[in-house]
Coordinates of C-alpha atoms in Angstrom, one line a residue:
X1 CA 100.1 19.9 110.2
X2 CA 102.5 20.8 113.1
X3 CA 106.1 19.8 112.3
X4 CA 107.7 18.3 115.4
X5 CA 110.9 20.3 117.4
X6 CA 114.4 19.4 116.1
X7 CA 115.9 18.0 119.3
X8 CA 118.5 21.0 119.8
X9 CA 115.1 23.5 119.4
X10 CA 113.4 21.2 121.3
X11 CA 115.8 21.6 124.3
X12 CA 116.2 25.0 123.9
X13 CA 112.4 25.5 124.1
X14 CA 112.2 23.6 127.2
X15 CA 115.0 25.4 128.6
X16 CA 113.1 28.8 128.5
X17 CA 110.0 27.1 130.0
X18 CA 111.7 25.5 132.9
X19 CA 113.9 28.7 133.6
X20 CA 110.2 30.8 133.1
X21 CA 108.9 28.3 135.7
X22 CA 111.5 28.8 138.0
X23 CA 113.2 25.5 137.6
X24 CA 117.1 26.0 137.3
X25 CA 118.8 24.6 135.0
X26 CA 122.4 23.8 135.9
X27 CA 125.9 25.6 135.7
X28 CA 129.0 24.6 133.8
X29 CA 131.4 23.3 136.4
X30 CA 134.3 24.7 135.2
X31 CA 133.8 28.2 135.2
X32 CA 136.0 31.2 135.8
X33 CA 134.0 34.0 137.8
X34 CA 135.5 37.2 137.3
X35 CA 134.6 40.5 138.2
X36 CA 137.3 43.9 138.4
X37 CA 137.5 45.9 141.7
X38 CA 141.0 46.9 140.7
X39 CA 140.5 49.9 138.3
X40 CA 140.9 53.4 139.1
X41 CA 137.9 55.1 140.1
X42 CA 137.7 58.2 138.0
X43 CA 135.0 60.6 140.0
X44 CA 136.4 63.2 142.4
X45 CA 135.9 62.4 146.5
X46 CA 135.2 66.1 147.1
X47 CA 131.8 66.5 145.0
X48 CA 128.9 67.8 146.9
X49 CA 125.9 65.7 146.6
X50 CA 122.4 67.8 145.9
X51 CA 121.0 70.7 144.0
X52 CA 119.4 70.8 140.8
X53 CA 120.7 71.0 137.7
X54 CA 119.1 72.3 134.4
X55 CA 120.1 71.5 131.0
X56 CA 117.9 71.4 127.6
X57 CA 116.5 69.9 124.5
X58 CA 115.0 71.3 121.1
X59 CA 112.1 68.8 121.1
X60 CA 109.9 67.3 123.3
X61 CA 110.1 63.3 122.8
X62 CA 107.4 61.5 120.5
X63 CA 107.7 58.6 123.5
X64 CA 108.9 57.5 127.0
X65 CA 109.1 53.8 125.4
X66 CA 112.4 52.3 124.6
X67 CA 111.3 50.1 121.8
X68 CA 109.0 50.8 118.8
X69 CA 107.6 53.3 116.5
X70 CA 109.4 56.9 117.8
X71 CA 111.7 55.5 120.2
X72 CA 115.2 56.0 118.5
X73 CA 114.8 59.9 119.0
X74 CA 117.0 62.4 120.7
X75 CA 115.4 62.2 123.9
X76 CA 116.5 58.1 123.8
X77 CA 119.6 58.8 125.5
X78 CA 118.0 60.1 128.6
X79 CA 115.7 56.6 128.6
X80 CA 118.3 54.6 127.9
X81 CA 121.3 55.7 130.3
X82 CA 118.5 54.7 133.0
X83 CA 118.7 51.5 132.4
X84 CA 121.9 50.1 133.6
X85 CA 123.6 47.0 131.9
X86 CA 124.9 43.9 133.4
X87 CA 128.4 45.0 132.5
X88 CA 129.8 48.3 130.8
X89 CA 133.6 49.1 129.9
X90 CA 135.9 51.4 132.1
X91 CA 136.0 54.7 130.3
X92 CA 139.9 54.8 131.1
X93 CA 141.4 50.9 130.7
X94 CA 138.2 49.8 128.5
X95 CA 138.3 46.7 130.9
X96 CA 135.0 45.1 132.0
X97 CA 133.1 46.8 135.2
X98 CA 130.6 45.6 137.3
X99 CA 126.8 47.2 136.6
X100 CA 123.9 45.5 137.4
X101 CA 125.9 42.1 137.2
X102 CA 128.5 41.4 140.3
X103 CA 130.3 38.5 138.2
X104 CA 130.9 36.9 134.9
X105 CA 132.5 34.0 133.6
X106 CA 132.9 32.7 129.7
X107 CA 131.7 29.6 128.1
X108 CA 133.2 27.2 126.5
X109 CA 131.3 27.2 123.5
X110 CA 132.9 31.1 122.8
X111 CA 128.8 31.9 122.4
X112 CA 127.5 32.1 126.0
X113 CA 128.7 34.7 129.2
X114 CA 127.6 33.9 132.7
X115 CA 125.9 36.3 135.1
X116 CA 125.8 36.8 139.0
X117 CA 123.8 39.7 139.3
X118 CA 124.4 42.2 142.6
X119 CA 122.2 41.1 145.6
X120 CA 121.7 44.7 146.0
X121 CA 120.3 45.9 142.8
X122 CA 117.0 47.0 142.7
X123 CA 114.5 48.6 140.2
X124 CA 113.5 52.5 141.3
X125 CA 110.1 51.3 143.0
X126 CA 112.1 48.5 145.1
X127 CA 111.4 45.5 143.2
X128 CA 114.6 43.1 142.7
X129 CA 116.1 42.8 139.5
X130 CA 116.3 39.1 139.0
X131 CA 117.0 36.6 135.9
X132 CA 113.1 36.8 135.3
X133 CA 113.8 40.1 134.0
X134 CA 116.2 39.0 131.6
X135 CA 113.8 36.4 130.0
X136 CA 111.0 38.8 130.1
X137 CA 112.8 41.2 128.3
X138 CA 114.1 38.7 125.6
X139 CA 110.7 37.5 125.2
X140 CA 109.5 40.9 125.0
X141 CA 112.1 42.3 122.4
X142 CA 111.2 39.1 119.9
X143 CA 107.6 40.2 120.3
X144 CA 105.4 42.1 117.4
X145 CA 103.6 43.8 120.3
X146 CA 106.7 46.4 120.8
X147 CA 106.3 47.2 116.6
X148 CA 110.1 47.2 116.3
X149 CA 111.6 44.7 113.5
X150 CA 114.8 45.3 114.2
X151 CA 115.2 44.5 117.8
X152 CA 112.9 41.4 116.8
X153 CA 115.3 40.3 114.5
X154 CA 118.8 41.1 116.6
X155 CA 117.1 39.3 119.8
X156 CA 116.1 36.1 117.8
X157 CA 119.2 36.1 115.4
X158 CA 122.2 37.7 117.5
X159 CA 120.8 36.7 121.2
X160 CA 119.3 33.4 120.7
X161 CA 118.8 32.5 124.3
X162 CA 118.8 33.4 128.0
X163 CA 118.9 31.0 130.8
X164 CA 118.2 31.2 134.4
X165 CA 119.7 29.1 137.2
X166 CA 118.7 30.9 139.9
X167 CA 117.3 34.2 140.5
X168 CA 120.4 36.2 140.5
X169 CA 122.4 33.7 138.3
X170 CA 121.8 33.5 134.3
X171 CA 123.6 32.9 131.2
X172 CA 123.1 35.0 127.6
X173 CA 123.9 33.3 124.6
X174 CA 124.8 34.4 121.1
X175 CA 124.1 33.2 117.6
X176 CA 127.5 32.7 117.0
X177 CA 130.6 32.3 118.0
X178 CA 132.5 35.4 118.8
X179 CA 135.8 36.7 120.7
X180 CA 135.3 37.7 124.4
X181 CA 135.9 41.4 123.2
X182 CA 133.0 40.9 121.0
X183 CA 131.0 39.1 123.7
X184 CA 131.2 41.6 126.0
X185 CA 130.1 44.1 123.7
X186 CA 127.1 42.4 122.8
X187 CA 125.7 40.6 125.2
X188 CA 125.5 42.3 128.5
X189 CA 122.3 44.1 127.7
X190 CA 120.0 46.3 129.9
X191 CA 116.9 44.5 131.2
X192 CA 113.2 45.8 131.4
X193 CA 111.3 45.4 134.5
X194 CA 109.0 42.2 134.0
X195 CA 106.7 43.4 137.3
X196 CA 106.0 46.2 135.5
X197 CA 105.0 45.5 131.8
X198 CA 102.0 43.9 130.1
X199 CA 102.5 43.0 126.5
X200 CA 99.4 43.2 124.5
X201 CA 98.3 44.1 121.1
X202 CA 98.0 47.7 121.9
X203 CA 101.3 47.9 123.7
X204 CA 102.9 50.6 121.9
X205 CA 99.8 53.0 121.6
X206 CA 99.0 52.2 125.5
X207 CA 102.5 52.7 126.5
X208 CA 103.4 55.5 125.0
X209 CA 103.8 57.9 128.0
X210 CA 104.2 55.4 130.6
X211 CA 106.9 56.2 133.2
X212 CA 108.5 53.1 133.7
X213 CA 110.7 51.8 137.1
X214 CA 114.8 52.0 136.2
X215 CA 117.9 50.7 137.6
X216 CA 119.6 53.5 137.3
X217 CA 120.1 56.3 139.5
X218 CA 117.8 58.8 138.5
X219 CA 113.9 58.5 137.3
X220 CA 111.4 60.2 135.8
X221 CA 109.6 62.5 138.5
X222 CA 107.3 65.2 136.3
X223 CA 106.5 66.1 132.9
X224 CA 105.0 69.1 131.4
X225 CA 104.0 68.1 128.3
X226 CA 106.0 70.2 125.4
X227 CA 107.6 72.5 128.6
X228 CA 110.0 70.2 130.5
X229 CA 110.9 67.0 131.9
X230 CA 112.5 66.0 135.5
X231 CA 114.4 63.5 136.5
X232 CA 114.6 62.9 140.3
X233 CA 117.6 61.1 142.4
X234 CA 116.3 57.6 143.2
X235 CA 115.8 57.2 147.3
X236 CA 118.3 55.1 148.9
X237 CA 119.7 54.0 144.9
X238 CA 121.2 50.7 145.1
X239 CA 124.4 51.6 143.2
X240 CA 125.6 54.2 145.2
X241 CA 128.5 53.2 147.4
X242 CA 129.4 50.7 144.6
X243 CA 133.2 51.4 143.3
X244 CA 132.6 52.7 140.3
X245 CA 129.4 54.8 141.1
X246 CA 130.7 56.6 144.0
X247 CA 130.8 60.0 144.3
X248 CA 128.8 60.1 140.9
X249 CA 125.2 61.2 140.2
X250 CA 125.6 64.1 142.7
X251 CA 122.6 66.2 141.9
X252 CA 119.2 65.3 143.5
X253 CA 117.4 66.7 140.2
X254 CA 118.3 66.8 136.4
X255 CA 115.4 69.3 134.9
X256 CA 115.6 69.1 130.7
X257 CA 113.6 72.3 129.3
X258 CA 112.4 72.4 125.8
X259 CA 113.9 75.3 124.0
X260 CA 113.0 74.9 120.3
X261 CA 115.6 77.7 119.2
X262 CA 119.4 76.9 119.7
X263 CA 119.6 80.8 120.2
X264 CA 117.1 81.4 122.9
X265 CA 118.4 78.6 124.7
X266 CA 121.7 80.4 124.5
X267 CA 120.0 83.5 125.9
X268 CA 118.9 81.5 128.7
X269 CA 122.3 79.9 129.3
X270 CA 123.3 84.0 129.6
X271 CA 120.9 84.3 132.1
X272 CA 121.6 81.3 134.2
X273 CA 118.5 79.5 133.7
X274 CA 120.6 76.4 132.3
X275 CA 123.8 75.3 134.1
X276 CA 125.8 74.5 130.9
X277 CA 126.1 74.6 127.1
X278 CA 128.0 73.0 124.6
X279 CA 130.2 75.0 122.8
X280 CA 132.2 72.2 120.1
X281 CA 130.5 74.8 117.4
X282 CA 133.1 77.0 116.8
X283 CA 131.2 80.3 116.4
X284 CA 130.1 79.3 120.0
X285 CA 133.3 79.0 121.4
X286 CA 135.2 81.8 119.3
X287 CA 132.7 84.7 119.3
X288 CA 129.5 84.0 120.9
X289 CA 131.7 83.6 124.0
X290 CA 132.8 87.3 124.2
X291 CA 130.2 87.9 126.8
X292 CA 130.3 89.9 129.9
X293 CA 129.3 86.9 131.6
X294 CA 132.8 85.2 130.4
X295 CA 134.4 88.2 130.5
X296 CA 133.8 88.5 134.1
X297 CA 134.1 84.9 135.2
X298 CA 130.6 83.9 136.1
X299 CA 130.6 81.6 133.2
X300 CA 133.7 79.1 132.4
X301 CA 134.9 77.4 129.5
X302 CA 136.3 74.1 129.0
X303 CA 138.2 72.1 126.2
X304 CA 138.7 68.5 126.9
X305 CA 140.5 66.6 124.5
X306 CA 139.1 62.5 124.1
X307 CA 139.1 59.5 122.9
X308 CA 135.8 58.9 121.6
X309 CA 134.9 57.0 118.5
X310 CA 134.2 59.3 116.3
X311 CA 130.2 59.3 114.6
X312 CA 129.9 58.7 111.1
X313 CA 128.8 62.3 110.5
X314 CA 127.9 63.0 106.8
X315 CA 125.3 63.0 104.5
X316 CA 123.2 60.0 104.0
X317 CA 122.1 59.0 100.3
X318 CA 118.4 57.2 100.0
X319 CA 119.3 54.7 97.4
X320 CA 115.6 54.1 96.9
X321 CA 115.3 58.1 95.4
X322 CA 114.7 57.7 91.3
X323 CA 117.4 60.1 90.9
X324 CA 119.6 58.6 94.1
X325 CA 120.0 55.1 92.5
X326 CA 122.2 55.9 90.0
X327 CA 125.7 55.6 91.2
X328 CA 126.8 58.0 89.0
X329 CA 124.7 60.6 90.2
X330 CA 125.9 59.9 93.8
X331 CA 129.6 59.9 93.4
X332 CA 128.7 62.9 91.3
X333 CA 127.3 64.3 94.6
X334 CA 130.6 63.5 96.7
X335 CA 132.6 65.6 94.2
X336 CA 130.1 68.6 94.4
X337 CA 130.4 69.2 98.0
X338 CA 133.0 71.3 99.0
X339 CA 133.6 70.5 102.4
X340 CA 137.1 71.3 102.7
X341 CA 135.8 74.9 102.3
X342 CA 133.1 74.3 104.8
X343 CA 135.6 73.2 107.3
X344 CA 138.4 75.9 107.1
X345 CA 135.8 79.1 106.4
X346 CA 133.0 78.6 108.5
X347 CA 134.8 76.2 111.3
X348 CA 137.8 77.5 111.9
X349 CA 139.6 74.3 111.2
X350 CA 138.2 73.1 114.6
X351 CA 137.3 70.2 112.6
X352 CA 138.6 67.5 110.9
X353 CA 137.3 66.3 107.4
X354 CA 136.2 62.5 107.9
X355 CA 137.3 59.8 105.3
X356 CA 135.0 57.1 106.1
X357 CA 132.2 56.0 108.3
X358 CA 133.4 56.9 111.3
X359 CA 136.8 56.8 113.0
X360 CA 138.7 56.1 116.0
X361 CA 137.9 52.4 116.2
X362 CA 141.5 50.9 115.9
X363 CA 142.1 48.2 113.3
X364 CA 138.3 48.5 112.4
X365 CA 138.6 51.8 110.6
X366 CA 139.7 51.3 107.0
X367 CA 142.4 54.4 107.4
X368 CA 143.8 54.1 103.6
X369 CA 140.6 55.5 102.4
X370 CA 140.5 59.0 101.6
X371 CA 137.2 60.8 100.9
X372 CA 136.8 62.4 97.7
X373 CA 137.7 66.2 96.8
X374 CA 135.9 68.6 95.8
X375 CA 136.5 68.5 92.2
X376 CA 133.0 70.3 90.1
X377 CA 135.0 69.0 87.0
X378 CA 135.0 65.0 87.9
X379 CA 131.2 65.9 89.6
X380 CA 129.9 67.0 86.0
X381 CA 131.5 63.9 84.0
X382 CA 129.7 61.6 86.8
X383 CA 126.6 63.4 86.2
X384 CA 127.2 63.5 82.4
X385 CA 126.8 59.7 82.9
X386 CA 124.0 59.3 84.4
X387 CA 122.5 61.6 81.6
X388 CA 122.9 65.0 83.3
X389 CA 124.4 67.1 80.6
X390 CA 123.4 70.0 79.5
X391 CA 123.1 73.0 82.2
X392 CA 120.3 75.0 82.6
X393 CA 119.4 78.8 82.6
X394 CA 120.2 78.5 86.5
X395 CA 123.1 76.9 86.0
X396 CA 121.6 73.2 87.4
X397 CA 122.3 70.6 85.3
X398 CA 119.0 68.8 83.6
X399 CA 118.6 65.4 81.6
X400 CA 117.0 65.1 78.4
X401 CA 114.0 65.5 79.7
X402 CA 114.3 68.8 81.1
X403 CA 114.4 67.4 84.6
X404 CA 116.7 69.2 86.6
X405 CA 119.7 67.9 88.8
X406 CA 118.0 68.9 92.6
X407 CA 119.0 67.2 95.7
X408 CA 116.9 67.9 99.1
X409 CA 118.9 67.5 102.5
X410 CA 117.1 67.1 105.2
X411 CA 118.7 68.0 108.9
X412 CA 117.5 68.9 112.2
X413 CA 119.9 71.6 113.7
X414 CA 119.5 75.3 113.0
X415 CA 123.2 75.8 113.2
X416 CA 124.0 73.8 110.4
X417 CA 121.9 75.9 108.1
X418 CA 125.1 78.2 107.5
X419 CA 127.5 75.1 106.7
X420 CA 124.9 73.9 104.2
X421 CA 124.6 77.0 102.5
X422 CA 128.2 77.2 101.8
X423 CA 128.0 73.6 100.6
X424 CA 124.7 74.3 98.4
X425 CA 126.8 77.5 96.9
X426 CA 129.5 75.3 96.1
X427 CA 127.7 72.6 94.4
X428 CA 126.1 75.2 92.0
X429 CA 129.5 75.4 90.5
X430 CA 129.5 71.3 89.9
X431 CA 125.7 71.5 88.5
X432 CA 124.1 70.4 91.4
X433 CA 121.0 72.3 92.8
X434 CA 120.5 71.9 96.6
X435 CA 117.3 72.6 98.7
X436 CA 117.5 72.7 102.3
X437 CA 115.1 71.1 104.9
X438 CA 115.3 72.1 108.2
X439 CA 112.8 70.0 110.3
X440 CA 112.2 69.7 114.4
X441 CA 114.6 67.0 115.8
X442 CA 111.8 64.3 116.2
X443 CA 109.6 65.2 113.3
X444 CA 113.4 64.8 111.3
X445 CA 114.4 61.7 112.6
X446 CA 111.1 60.0 112.5
X447 CA 111.1 60.9 108.6
X448 CA 114.4 59.3 108.2
X449 CA 113.4 56.3 110.2
X450 CA 110.2 56.3 107.7
X451 CA 112.7 56.6 104.8
X452 CA 110.6 59.8 103.5
X453 CA 113.9 61.7 103.0
X454 CA 115.7 62.0 99.4
X455 CA 119.6 62.7 101.8
X456 CA 120.0 63.3 105.5
X457 CA 122.9 65.3 107.0
X458 CA 123.1 63.8 110.4
X459 CA 125.5 61.0 112.2
X460 CA 124.8 58.0 114.2
X461 CA 126.3 57.8 117.8
X462 CA 129.7 55.9 117.8
X463 CA 130.3 53.0 119.4
X464 CA 133.7 51.2 120.7
X465 CA 133.1 48.9 117.5
X466 CA 131.2 49.4 114.4
X467 CA 127.5 47.7 114.1
X468 CA 126.7 47.4 110.6
X469 CA 123.7 44.9 109.9
X470 CA 121.2 47.9 110.9
X471 CA 122.3 50.4 108.8
X472 CA 123.6 48.3 105.8
X473 CA 122.2 44.5 105.6
X474 CA 119.2 44.3 102.5
X475 CA 117.1 42.8 105.3
X476 CA 116.8 46.6 106.5
X477 CA 116.0 48.1 103.7
X478 CA 113.1 49.2 101.7
X479 CA 110.9 49.2 105.1
X480 CA 110.1 51.8 107.9
X481 CA 111.6 51.8 111.3
X482 CA 114.6 50.8 110.4
X483 CA 118.4 52.2 110.8
X484 CA 118.8 51.6 107.3
X485 CA 118.1 55.1 106.1
X486 CA 120.4 54.8 103.0
X487 CA 118.1 51.8 101.7
X488 CA 121.3 49.9 100.7
X489 CA 120.1 46.7 98.9
X490 CA 123.8 45.1 98.1
X491 CA 124.3 41.7 98.0
X492 CA 128.0 42.3 98.7
X493 CA 127.5 44.4 101.5
X494 CA 125.0 42.3 102.6
X495 CA 127.4 39.1 102.6
X496 CA 130.2 41.0 104.2
X497 CA 127.7 42.0 106.7
X498 CA 126.9 38.5 107.6
X499 CA 130.5 37.0 107.6
X500 CA 131.0 40.4 110.1
X501 CA 129.1 39.5 112.6
X502 CA 129.6 35.7 112.7
X503 CA 133.6 36.1 112.6
X504 CA 135.2 34.9 115.8
X505 CA 138.6 36.0 115.2
X506 CA 139.1 39.4 116.0
X507 CA 142.0 40.2 113.6
X508 CA 139.5 38.9 111.1
X509 CA 136.5 40.5 112.1
X510 CA 138.5 44.0 111.6
X511 CA 139.4 43.1 108.2
X512 CA 136.3 42.2 107.7
X513 CA 135.2 46.0 108.8
X514 CA 137.6 47.7 106.9
X515 CA 136.4 45.9 103.8
X516 CA 132.8 46.9 104.5
X517 CA 133.6 50.3 104.6
X518 CA 135.9 50.1 101.4
X519 CA 132.7 48.9 99.5
X520 CA 129.9 51.7 101.3
X521 CA 132.8 53.7 99.4
X522 CA 132.4 52.1 96.1
X523 CA 128.4 52.1 96.6
X524 CA 129.2 55.8 97.5
X525 CA 125.7 56.1 99.3
X526 CA 127.4 58.3 102.4
X527 CA 129.4 61.3 101.9
X528 CA 132.2 61.8 105.1
X529 CA 131.8 65.1 106.3
X530 CA 133.9 65.9 109.9
X531 CA 135.0 64.7 112.9
X532 CA 135.8 66.2 116.3
X533 CA 138.2 64.6 119.0
X534 CA 137.4 66.8 121.4
X535 CA 134.6 68.1 123.8
X536 CA 133.8 71.9 124.9
X537 CA 131.8 73.1 126.9
X538 CA 130.8 76.3 128.9
X539 CA 129.0 76.4 132.5
X540 CA 128.4 79.0 135.3
X541 CA 131.1 78.2 138.0
X542 CA 129.1 76.9 140.2
X543 CA 128.6 73.7 138.4
X544 CA 132.5 72.0 138.9
X545 CA 133.9 68.9 137.6
X546 CA 137.5 66.8 139.2
X547 CA 140.4 67.9 138.4
X548 CA 141.1 66.2 134.9
X549 CA 137.5 67.1 133.9
X550 CA 136.7 63.9 132.0
X551 CA 137.4 60.4 130.6
X552 CA 139.0 59.8 127.4
X553 CA 135.3 58.4 126.6
X554 CA 133.5 61.6 127.9
X555 CA 131.4 62.6 124.6
X556 CA 130.2 65.5 126.7
X557 CA 131.3 67.1 130.2
X558 CA 127.8 67.7 132.2
X559 CA 126.3 64.2 131.1
X560 CA 123.9 63.5 134.4
X561 CA 123.0 59.8 133.8
X562 CA 125.8 57.1 133.4
X563 CA 126.3 56.9 129.7
X564 CA 126.4 53.2 129.6
X565 CA 124.6 53.1 126.3
X566 CA 127.6 54.1 124.3
X567 CA 129.5 50.9 125.7
X568 CA 131.3 53.1 128.6
X569 CA 130.6 54.1 132.1
X570 CA 131.6 57.6 132.4
X571 CA 128.7 60.2 133.0
X572 CA 127.7 62.0 136.3
X573 CA 131.3 63.2 137.1
X574 CA 129.7 67.2 137.9
X575 CA 128.1 68.5 140.9
X576 CA 126.5 71.6 142.4
X577 CA 128.9 73.6 144.6
X578 CA 126.3 75.8 146.3
X579 CA 128.7 77.8 148.3
X580 CA 129.8 79.1 144.7
X581 CA 126.4 79.6 143.5
X582 CA 125.7 82.1 146.1
X583 CA 129.1 83.4 145.7
X584 CA 128.2 83.9 142.2
X585 CA 124.6 85.0 143.0
X586 CA 126.1 88.2 145.4
X587 CA 129.4 89.0 142.8
X588 CA 126.5 90.0 140.2
X589 CA 124.0 91.7 142.1
X590 CA 127.0 93.6 143.7
X591 CA 128.8 94.1 140.0
X592 CA 131.9 92.2 141.3
X593 CA 134.0 89.7 138.5
X594 CA 136.0 87.2 139.1
X595 CA 139.2 85.9 136.7
X596 CA 138.1 84.7 133.4
X597 CA 138.6 80.8 133.4
X598 CA 139.3 78.7 129.9
X599 CA 140.5 75.3 130.7
X600 CA 142.1 73.1 127.9
X601 CA 142.7 69.2 129.0
X602 CA 145.0 67.2 126.8
X603 CA 145.3 64.4 129.3
X604 CA 143.8 62.3 126.8
X605 CA 144.8 64.0 123.6
X606 CA 146.2 61.4 120.5
X607 CA 148.1 63.9 118.5
X608 CA 149.7 65.7 120.7

């Protein structure tokens, strides 16, 4: 027998139906509408529009979908940053700034935000962005058709309602009371183009390579399977003259080449086939840049200190693995990894040891925690508690059944092989064997999301405030296509995460964050590795930047899109100078040199 809807559920259902039919709800009369047209702009008015920017990726994406299987790979940043959210944060002040929405207001229930969509906002195919797109997106992300349980859960429990008041006015409601900071961080999501999507049972397969309209400045215009993807500037893009978009997104095209070997990509860069190259890795900055192209000033180097939240970079241990289900084995692995030697010997002391699950998030970071040091004696003591107390002929510990203590580490970047090799050799001193498993970026991340790894050397992207539910809650353990790649299924952790998500008071929420990080330390499922509070990059001299080359939130200098998927709008600041490009090409032909250039910008350095 069908159960009747309770009155609150019936009201919510009717509101959603009315909104879908175009019937308008009534706005609260006491709303105080806000906007932000007073913060400083951070782009350069001297930027020159036009030109083609060429960059690269190490593997071709497995899908163009934003959701569903394989949608969370390395190319996802390009796709997500093509879809602007309602609001983002200013990269210097941290205050909210308009994106798709031009105004916003907070409800008295501490759950709801109201938005007015910029009347200029359109999709790249010319269709207007309306409240119906947000209603559709909520329905889509709750639907089983997308094959994405994380989004299904989040958009059912964390975002519980979208209400349409008219075509350009809507509200979004959280599942729990939150501070204004939390509401700004969690509610202003990016819409999907409702006019271009039809949800069907075979949606995942049918739309794997579908190119959808976007709200941002660039759309995919050409695809060469396995070779390259080209983005083109949207003609007459609606946001071009908006305050915080002015003098940004300057190039006409962004070409992303597929170069599966980083060293081959470097050769392409030295030939000028690629415009820029990330040089955070010490060997690239200190050694590989000692070439004629740098000495003769054709390629310039820039080092920008930033204040970005630091990613939780380290070793993720899969607790569902029979070996790693034992906490003594996990704890012993912490003591068996000589991370400090790796940092000092291979990374020139340029990187800093990470002590917890990320850093740079203010009171939300537990600064009392200290990473367990390399200590073979303590490691062996922990391993012995798990039964691995006798060395084999190769020095690797074994248990009574003769099973060796061996850990397989999956990783996706060849540059990390040398670092992991050092850790492998040092771990032998503690009786731990390590096998390295280098995989293609897309395939490796797919394996991690499908929980087919024993351990993974990787990092999730950082955010202004930590997100824990997707990584640590037990509902996301023991199943494919979730981000709980450690398979943490711990009642204490789950209770803390649920309290964290529901906490309204900012200070108490920060305290819960510190407790969550402390509990993760106790579980020993994550070995923190390092943090890098800067970016370093090389660029051909025709790729220009503002005088202050980036913002406090610029984790890369030459990101062509907005960056708002990180929470901050910071990208698209560079431009191509055609005069300088011609000058450089001529100088190369004639054998003329320029002064070599290395810029170090400490405008936003915190420890100076």
